[in-house]
Amino acid sequence: MPDAENQKGPMRLSSVLAPGDILVGLEAADKFQAMERLVDLLVSRKRIPPACREKIIAALKERERVKSTGMEFGVAIPHCSTDESPDVIGALGISRNGIPYDGPDGEKKDILILLHTPRDKFQLHVRTLASIARLLQNEAFRRALRAAKNAEEAHGVIQSFEAREGS
């Protein structure tokens, strides 16, 4: 993964996520359980130290209570910044049935991109969120992600669309 300290622009989603950070078939009773499942995926992959799990989940939930990270088009980008990791870390969950999210549109979300950035890299956090949100505005991208049969295919979709858009 690239060194976030030397990153001038936003980080590409494909560089934040490895195929192993993608969960195709994410199911959860609600948005908080979905966030926990994605954090647990990152803990199991040693991207987040187990000792930091609870603090990152608490930060995600706190951020969500301030304002929902649910967007339109069945998308949500739960995110937070903490001092728990020096790296930009992400996970992608694709749900076949949708997850109740309590977003502004009241719709279930089936594409969740969880993002954690170090607290001291706020500008990188904002630029990366904006880059991801821009990518998710593309209907063909969302459709291709939803059609992905596995994590490798989903990662390939991300790489392909980033290459096309130069993001």
XYZ file of N, CA and C in Angstrom:
501
model
N 0.847 -1.180 0.000
C 0.000 0.000 0.000
C 0.898 1.251 0.000
N 0.503 2.304 -0.706
C 1.325 3.509 -0.788
C 1.463 4.192 0.567
N 2.539 4.923 0.714
C 2.785 5.680 1.939
C 1.916 6.926 1.937
N 0.934 6.961 2.823
C -0.021 8.068 2.865
C 0.661 9.399 3.176
N 1.761 9.359 3.895
C 2.463 10.586 4.260
C 2.951 11.334 3.023
N 3.358 10.584 1.998
C 3.899 11.202 0.789
C 2.846 11.386 -0.294
N 1.617 11.072 0.001
C 0.534 11.151 -0.968
C 0.099 12.607 -1.121
N 0.155 13.127 -2.348
C -0.232 14.516 -2.587
C -1.724 14.635 -2.890
N -2.251 13.748 -3.719
C -3.668 13.760 -4.077
C -4.399 12.689 -3.303
N -5.624 12.406 -3.719
C -6.374 11.354 -3.041
C -5.765 9.992 -3.319
N -5.969 9.075 -2.408
C -5.544 7.706 -2.638
C -6.597 7.031 -3.500
N -6.165 6.233 -4.432
C -7.090 5.468 -5.263
C -7.709 4.366 -4.414
N -8.962 4.094 -4.673
C -9.650 3.040 -3.939
C -8.930 1.708 -4.121
N -8.430 1.450 -5.316
C -7.729 0.184 -5.571
C -6.443 0.063 -4.773
N -5.871 1.182 -4.352
C -4.658 1.116 -3.539
C -4.978 1.033 -2.046
N -6.195 1.410 -1.676
C -6.623 1.305 -0.282
C -7.112 -0.119 0.011
N -7.697 -0.759 -0.999
C -8.281 -2.088 -0.849
C -7.479 -3.135 -1.609
N -7.140 -4.211 -0.949
C -6.649 -5.412 -1.625
C -7.866 -6.314 -1.820
N -7.797 -7.284 -2.738
C -8.948 -8.180 -2.896
C -9.402 -8.817 -1.584
N -8.483 -9.118 -0.695
C -8.846 -9.720 0.587
C -9.608 -8.791 1.517
N -9.646 -7.505 1.184
C -10.366 -6.512 1.987
C -11.795 -6.310 1.477
N -12.204 -7.171 0.549
C -13.526 -7.065 -0.067
C -14.360 -8.279 0.334
N -15.557 -8.003 0.796
C -16.469 -9.069 1.204
C -17.700 -9.027 0.299
N -17.746 -9.969 -0.648
C -18.910 -10.111 -1.513
C -19.878 -11.034 -0.775
N -21.102 -10.572 -0.599
C -22.081 -11.346 0.166
C -22.190 -10.881 1.604
N -21.834 -9.620 1.863
C -21.980 -9.050 3.210
C -23.445 -9.047 3.601
N -23.732 -9.603 4.751
C -25.091 -9.563 5.290
C -25.006 -9.054 6.725
N -25.967 -8.220 7.099
C -25.997 -7.658 8.446
C -27.410 -7.168 8.732
N -27.776 -7.164 9.999
C -29.101 -6.720 10.410
C -29.248 -5.205 10.301
N -28.130 -4.475 10.436
C -28.163 -3.020 10.357
C -26.775 -2.485 10.018
N -26.686 -1.178 9.884
C -25.426 -0.567 9.471
C -24.307 -0.781 10.486
N -24.631 -0.795 11.765
C -23.578 -0.965 12.767
C -23.005 -2.380 12.733
N -23.859 -3.367 12.546
C -23.372 -4.735 12.416
C -22.544 -4.880 11.135
N -22.937 -4.218 10.073
C -22.174 -4.251 8.824
C -20.782 -3.652 9.039
N -20.724 -2.523 9.734
C -19.429 -1.897 10.022
C -18.553 -2.840 10.840
N -19.133 -3.482 11.846
C -18.368 -4.416 12.668
C -17.836 -5.574 11.821
N -18.637 -6.080 10.925
C -18.188 -7.190 10.071
C -17.027 -6.759 9.185
N -17.089 -5.544 8.663
C -15.992 -5.066 7.824
C -14.729 -4.815 8.650
N -14.882 -4.260 9.844
C -13.721 -4.076 10.719
C -13.136 -5.438 11.090
N -13.994 -6.411 11.393
C -13.505 -7.751 11.733
C -12.747 -8.382 10.565
N -13.203 -8.122 9.353
C -12.466 -8.598 8.177
C -11.054 -8.011 8.182
N -10.953 -6.718 8.458
C -9.643 -6.056 8.473
C -8.771 -6.551 9.627
N -9.384 -6.843 10.761
C -8.634 -7.409 11.891
C -8.120 -8.796 11.507
N -8.972 -9.618 10.888
C -8.560 -10.973 10.515
C -7.423 -10.953 9.495
N -7.346 -9.901 8.712
C -6.285 -9.758 7.707
C -5.063 -9.017 8.257
N -5.114 -8.713 9.553
C -4.016 -8.015 10.232
C -3.779 -6.606 9.669
N -4.816 -6.013 9.100
C -4.738 -4.631 8.641
C -5.031 -3.682 9.800
N -5.825 -4.175 10.774
C -6.111 -3.439 11.998
C -5.681 -4.336 13.152
N -4.863 -3.825 14.067
C -4.488 -4.638 15.229
C -5.726 -4.956 16.074
N -5.847 -6.185 16.580
C -7.018 -6.550 17.395
C -7.260 -5.584 18.553
N -6.202 -5.054 19.143
C -6.347 -4.130 20.274
C -7.019 -2.815 19.858
N -7.038 -2.508 18.571
C -7.625 -1.249 18.084
C -9.063 -1.418 17.595
N -9.527 -2.650 17.542
C -10.855 -2.937 16.980
C -11.950 -2.087 17.614
N -12.063 -2.136 18.918
C -13.155 -1.450 19.611
C -13.108 0.067 19.424
N -11.901 0.630 19.448
C -11.784 2.084 19.282
C -12.189 2.522 17.876
N -11.832 1.737 16.878
C -12.205 2.087 15.505
C -13.706 1.920 15.312
N -14.279 0.852 15.841
C -15.736 0.676 15.752
C -16.453 1.817 16.461
N -15.983 2.200 17.627
C -16.597 3.314 18.365
C -16.518 4.604 17.551
N -15.374 4.850 16.909
C -15.213 6.063 16.097
C -16.151 6.038 14.886
N -16.299 4.876 14.258
C -17.225 4.756 13.127
C -18.656 5.027 13.572
N -19.052 4.444 14.699
C -20.413 4.632 15.197
C -20.663 6.083 15.596
N -19.684 6.692 16.232
C -19.818 8.102 16.620
C -19.985 8.978 15.383
N -19.173 8.738 14.372
C -19.281 9.500 13.124
C -20.667 9.313 12.513
N -21.158 8.097 12.551
C -22.467 7.786 11.972
C -23.594 8.464 12.739
N -23.438 8.613 14.036
C -24.470 9.278 14.849
C -24.523 10.776 14.569
N -23.384 11.362 14.199
C -23.343 12.787 13.865
C -24.147 13.038 12.593
N -23.886 12.225 11.573
C -24.612 12.335 10.306
C -24.411 11.031 9.560
N -25.491 10.515 8.998
C -25.416 9.250 8.277
C -24.443 9.350 7.107
N -23.682 8.294 6.905
C -22.762 8.219 5.766
C -23.425 7.512 4.589
N -24.736 7.261 4.714
C -25.486 6.687 3.607
C -25.677 7.729 2.520
N -25.472 7.292 1.302
C -25.652 8.161 0.140
C -26.807 7.599 -0.688
N -27.078 8.218 -1.802
C -28.095 7.669 -2.682
C -27.511 6.511 -3.492
N -28.332 5.888 -4.294
C -27.931 4.791 -5.189
C -27.520 3.514 -4.453
N -27.958 3.344 -3.204
C -27.636 2.120 -2.471
C -26.221 2.063 -1.932
N -25.605 3.216 -1.755
C -24.197 3.313 -1.370
C -24.045 3.952 0.005
N -23.060 3.495 0.761
C -22.683 4.138 2.023
C -21.165 4.110 2.140
N -20.622 5.149 2.745
C -19.180 5.229 2.976
C -18.936 5.519 4.458
N -19.116 4.508 5.325
C -18.791 4.739 6.735
C -17.299 5.020 6.868
N -16.965 6.069 7.598
C -15.560 6.460 7.692
C -15.260 7.120 9.028
N -13.976 7.096 9.369
C -13.525 7.759 10.592
C -12.032 8.022 10.498
N -11.570 8.873 11.385
C -10.143 9.140 11.543
C -9.809 8.910 13.011
N -8.750 8.154 13.255
C -8.304 7.914 14.630
C -6.786 7.910 14.650
N -6.242 7.749 15.835
C -4.798 7.575 15.999
C -4.436 6.098 16.103
N -5.395 5.207 15.809
C -5.203 3.774 16.020
C -4.352 3.096 14.955
N -4.172 3.720 13.819
C -3.359 3.140 12.758
C -2.703 4.265 11.970
N -1.452 4.092 11.576
C -0.784 5.121 10.795
C -1.138 5.052 9.307
N -1.920 4.045 8.917
C -2.203 3.818 7.501
C -3.645 4.125 7.143
N -3.854 4.449 5.872
C -5.197 4.523 5.328
C -5.635 3.082 5.104
N -6.795 2.729 5.650
C -7.278 1.355 5.597
C -8.714 1.377 5.093
N -9.039 0.432 4.232
C -10.402 0.368 3.732
C -10.890 -1.057 3.583
N -12.203 -1.191 3.528
C -12.851 -2.469 3.250
C -14.098 -2.173 2.433
N -14.450 -3.106 1.588
C -15.640 -2.984 0.756
C -16.546 -4.161 1.036
N -17.808 -3.876 1.306
C -18.808 -4.920 1.455
C -19.869 -4.756 0.385
N -20.189 -5.859 -0.284
C -21.249 -5.867 -1.289
C -22.318 -6.829 -0.785
N -23.509 -6.299 -0.562
C -24.613 -7.087 -0.019
C -25.579 -7.449 -1.129
N -26.022 -8.679 -1.149
C -26.990 -9.118 -2.158
C -28.413 -8.691 -1.802
N -28.694 -8.533 -0.517
C -30.053 -8.208 -0.077
C -30.212 -6.780 0.421
N -29.122 -6.049 0.552
C -29.183 -4.697 1.084
C -29.211 -4.707 2.604
N -28.695 -3.654 3.176
C -28.588 -3.529 4.626
C -29.345 -2.276 5.055
N -30.280 -2.419 6.022
C -30.972 -1.228 6.526
C -29.931 -0.226 7.049
N -30.020 1.008 6.578
C -28.953 1.960 6.881
C -29.412 3.247 7.548
N -30.676 3.528 7.560
C -31.170 4.775 8.159
C -30.530 6.007 7.528
N -30.310 5.954 6.239
C -29.743 7.110 5.540
C -30.833 8.107 5.214
N -30.454 9.238 4.661
C -31.423 10.289 4.345
C -32.516 9.827 3.372
N -32.184 8.878 2.497
C -33.175 8.419 1.521
C -34.003 7.237 2.031
N -33.653 6.691 3.209
C -34.403 5.589 3.786
C -34.217 4.251 3.091
N -33.357 4.192 2.083
C -33.145 2.972 1.306
C -32.066 2.092 1.933
N -32.181 0.785 1.674
C -31.122 -0.140 2.071
C -29.885 0.144 1.230
N -28.729 -0.190 1.782
C -27.468 0.013 1.082
C -26.869 -1.345 0.741
N -26.362 -1.469 -0.480
C -25.762 -2.741 -0.868
C -24.291 -2.613 -1.248
N -23.772 -1.409 -1.264
C -22.341 -1.181 -1.464
C -21.864 -0.320 -0.297
N -21.004 -0.880 0.542
C -20.462 -0.153 1.691
C -18.951 -0.113 1.568
N -18.411 1.080 1.569
C -16.957 1.240 1.576
C -16.577 1.870 2.903
N -15.920 1.086 3.737
C -15.465 1.546 5.043
C -14.064 2.130 4.869
N -13.836 3.299 5.438
C -12.544 3.969 5.295
C -12.071 4.487 6.650
N -10.833 4.183 6.969
C -10.190 4.713 8.178
C -8.912 5.423 7.741
N -8.724 6.635 8.224
C -7.473 7.343 7.969
C -6.911 7.841 9.296
N -5.604 7.993 9.347
C -4.992 8.546 10.556
C -5.502 9.971 10.798
N -5.699 10.304 12.038
C -6.223 11.619 12.407
C -5.342 12.764 11.896
N -4.047 12.542 11.810
C -3.145 13.620 11.384
C -3.072 13.785 9.862
N -3.898 13.046 9.146
C -3.908 13.146 7.680
C -5.300 13.551 7.197
N -5.842 14.590 7.798
C -7.214 15.012 7.520
C -7.421 15.382 6.053
N -6.505 16.116 5.463
C -6.676 16.519 4.057
C -6.699 15.306 3.132
N -5.839 14.337 3.410
C -5.839 13.097 2.629
C -7.178 12.383 2.794
N -7.701 12.377 4.006
C -8.999 11.760 4.305
C -10.094 12.394 3.446
N -10.148 13.702 3.433
C -11.184 14.420 2.694
C -11.033 14.176 1.188
N -9.813 14.270 0.671
C -9.597 14.056 -0.770
C -9.937 12.628 -1.188
N -9.586 11.661 -0.341
C -9.858 10.265 -0.656
C -11.361 9.995 -0.624
N -12.055 10.513 0.383
C -13.517 10.370 0.432
C -14.167 10.970 -0.812
N -13.729 12.138 -1.218
C -14.302 12.789 -2.397
C -14.040 11.962 -3.656
N -12.859 11.400 -3.766
C -12.508 10.567 -4.924
C -13.386 9.316 -4.976
N -13.589 8.679 -3.823
C -14.426 7.477 -3.754
C -15.871 7.834 -4.085
N -16.368 8.917 -3.526
C -17.746 9.340 -3.789
C -17.951 9.630 -5.272
N -16.967 10.253 -5.909
C -17.050 10.553 -7.337
C -17.136 9.259 -8.152
N -16.322 8.285 -7.809
C -16.329 6.990 -8.488
C -17.701 6.318 -8.331
N -18.267 6.412 -7.135
C -19.546 5.768 -6.856
C -20.731 6.461 -7.532
N -20.535 7.657 -8.058
C -21.599 8.333 -8.804
C -21.833 7.678 -10.162
N -20.879 6.891 -10.625
C -20.947 6.258 -11.936
C -21.856 5.024 -11.868
N -22.983 5.089 -12.567
C -23.955 3.989 -12.527
C -23.368 2.684 -13.054
N -22.587 2.744 -14.115
C -21.982 1.537 -14.676
C -21.013 0.901 -13.672
N -20.293 1.724 -12.926
C -19.384 1.220 -11.894
C -20.171 0.486 -10.810
N -21.228 1.098 -10.316
C -22.032 0.463 -9.271
C -22.642 -0.847 -9.774
N -23.122 -0.836 -10.988
C -23.719 -2.043 -11.571
C -22.675 -3.163 -11.683
N -21.482 -2.819 -12.129
C -20.408 -3.820 -12.272
C -19.974 -4.357 -10.903
N -19.895 -3.481 -9.899
C -19.557 -3.950 -8.548
C -20.611 -4.924 -8.034
N -21.861 -4.576 -8.212
C -22.950 -5.438 -7.740
C -22.943 -6.790 -8.441
N -22.471 -6.830 -9.671
C -22.446 -8.075 -10.445
C -21.222 -8.941 -10.141
N -20.245 -8.374 -9.431
C -19.011 -9.130 -9.142
C -19.341 -10.400 -8.371
N -18.765 -11.495 -8.821
C -19.031 -12.797 -8.190
C -18.120 -13.069 -7.007
N -16.972 -12.368 -6.950
C -16.025 -12.593 -5.857
C -15.173 -11.342 -5.661
N -14.326 -11.383 -4.651
C -13.513 -10.218 -4.288
C -12.534 -9.830 -5.394
N -11.924 -10.815 -6.039
C -10.967 -10.517 -7.099
C -11.644 -9.790 -8.261
N -12.840 -10.261 -8.601
C -13.584 -9.617 -9.685
C -13.962 -8.182 -9.294
N -14.401 -7.981 -8.065
C -14.758 -6.638 -7.590
C -13.543 -5.717 -7.629
N -12.378 -6.224 -7.211
C -11.156 -5.407 -7.240
C -10.791 -5.051 -8.675
N -10.978 -5.997 -9.581
C -10.719 -5.727 -10.995
C -11.641 -4.647 -11.548
N -12.895 -4.649 -11.115
C -13.850 -3.616 -11.530
C -13.336 -2.244 -11.077
N -12.904 -2.166 -9.835
C -12.398 -0.899 -9.301
C -11.202 -0.424 -10.122
N -10.244 -1.308 -10.354
C -9.055 -0.932 -11.124
C -9.420 -0.471 -12.531
N -10.323 -1.184 -13.158
C -10.723 -0.859 -14.516
C -11.369 0.521 -14.609
N -12.293 0.810 -13.697
C -12.965 2.100 -13.742
C -12.044 3.244 -13.341
N -11.151 3.000 -12.402
C -10.180 4.052 -12.035
C -9.277 4.361 -13.220
N -8.868 3.337 -13.964
C -8.011 3.549 -15.126
C -8.736 4.369 -16.191
N -10.017 4.086 -16.374
C -10.819 4.822 -17.375
C -11.000 6.277 -16.993
N -11.231 6.504 -15.694
C -11.532 7.861 -15.239
C -10.291 8.632 -14.811
N -9.163 7.942 -14.726
C -7.936 8.610 -14.316
C -7.961 9.061 -12.875
N -8.848 8.423 -12.042
C -8.941 8.854 -10.638
C -8.001 8.087 -9.761
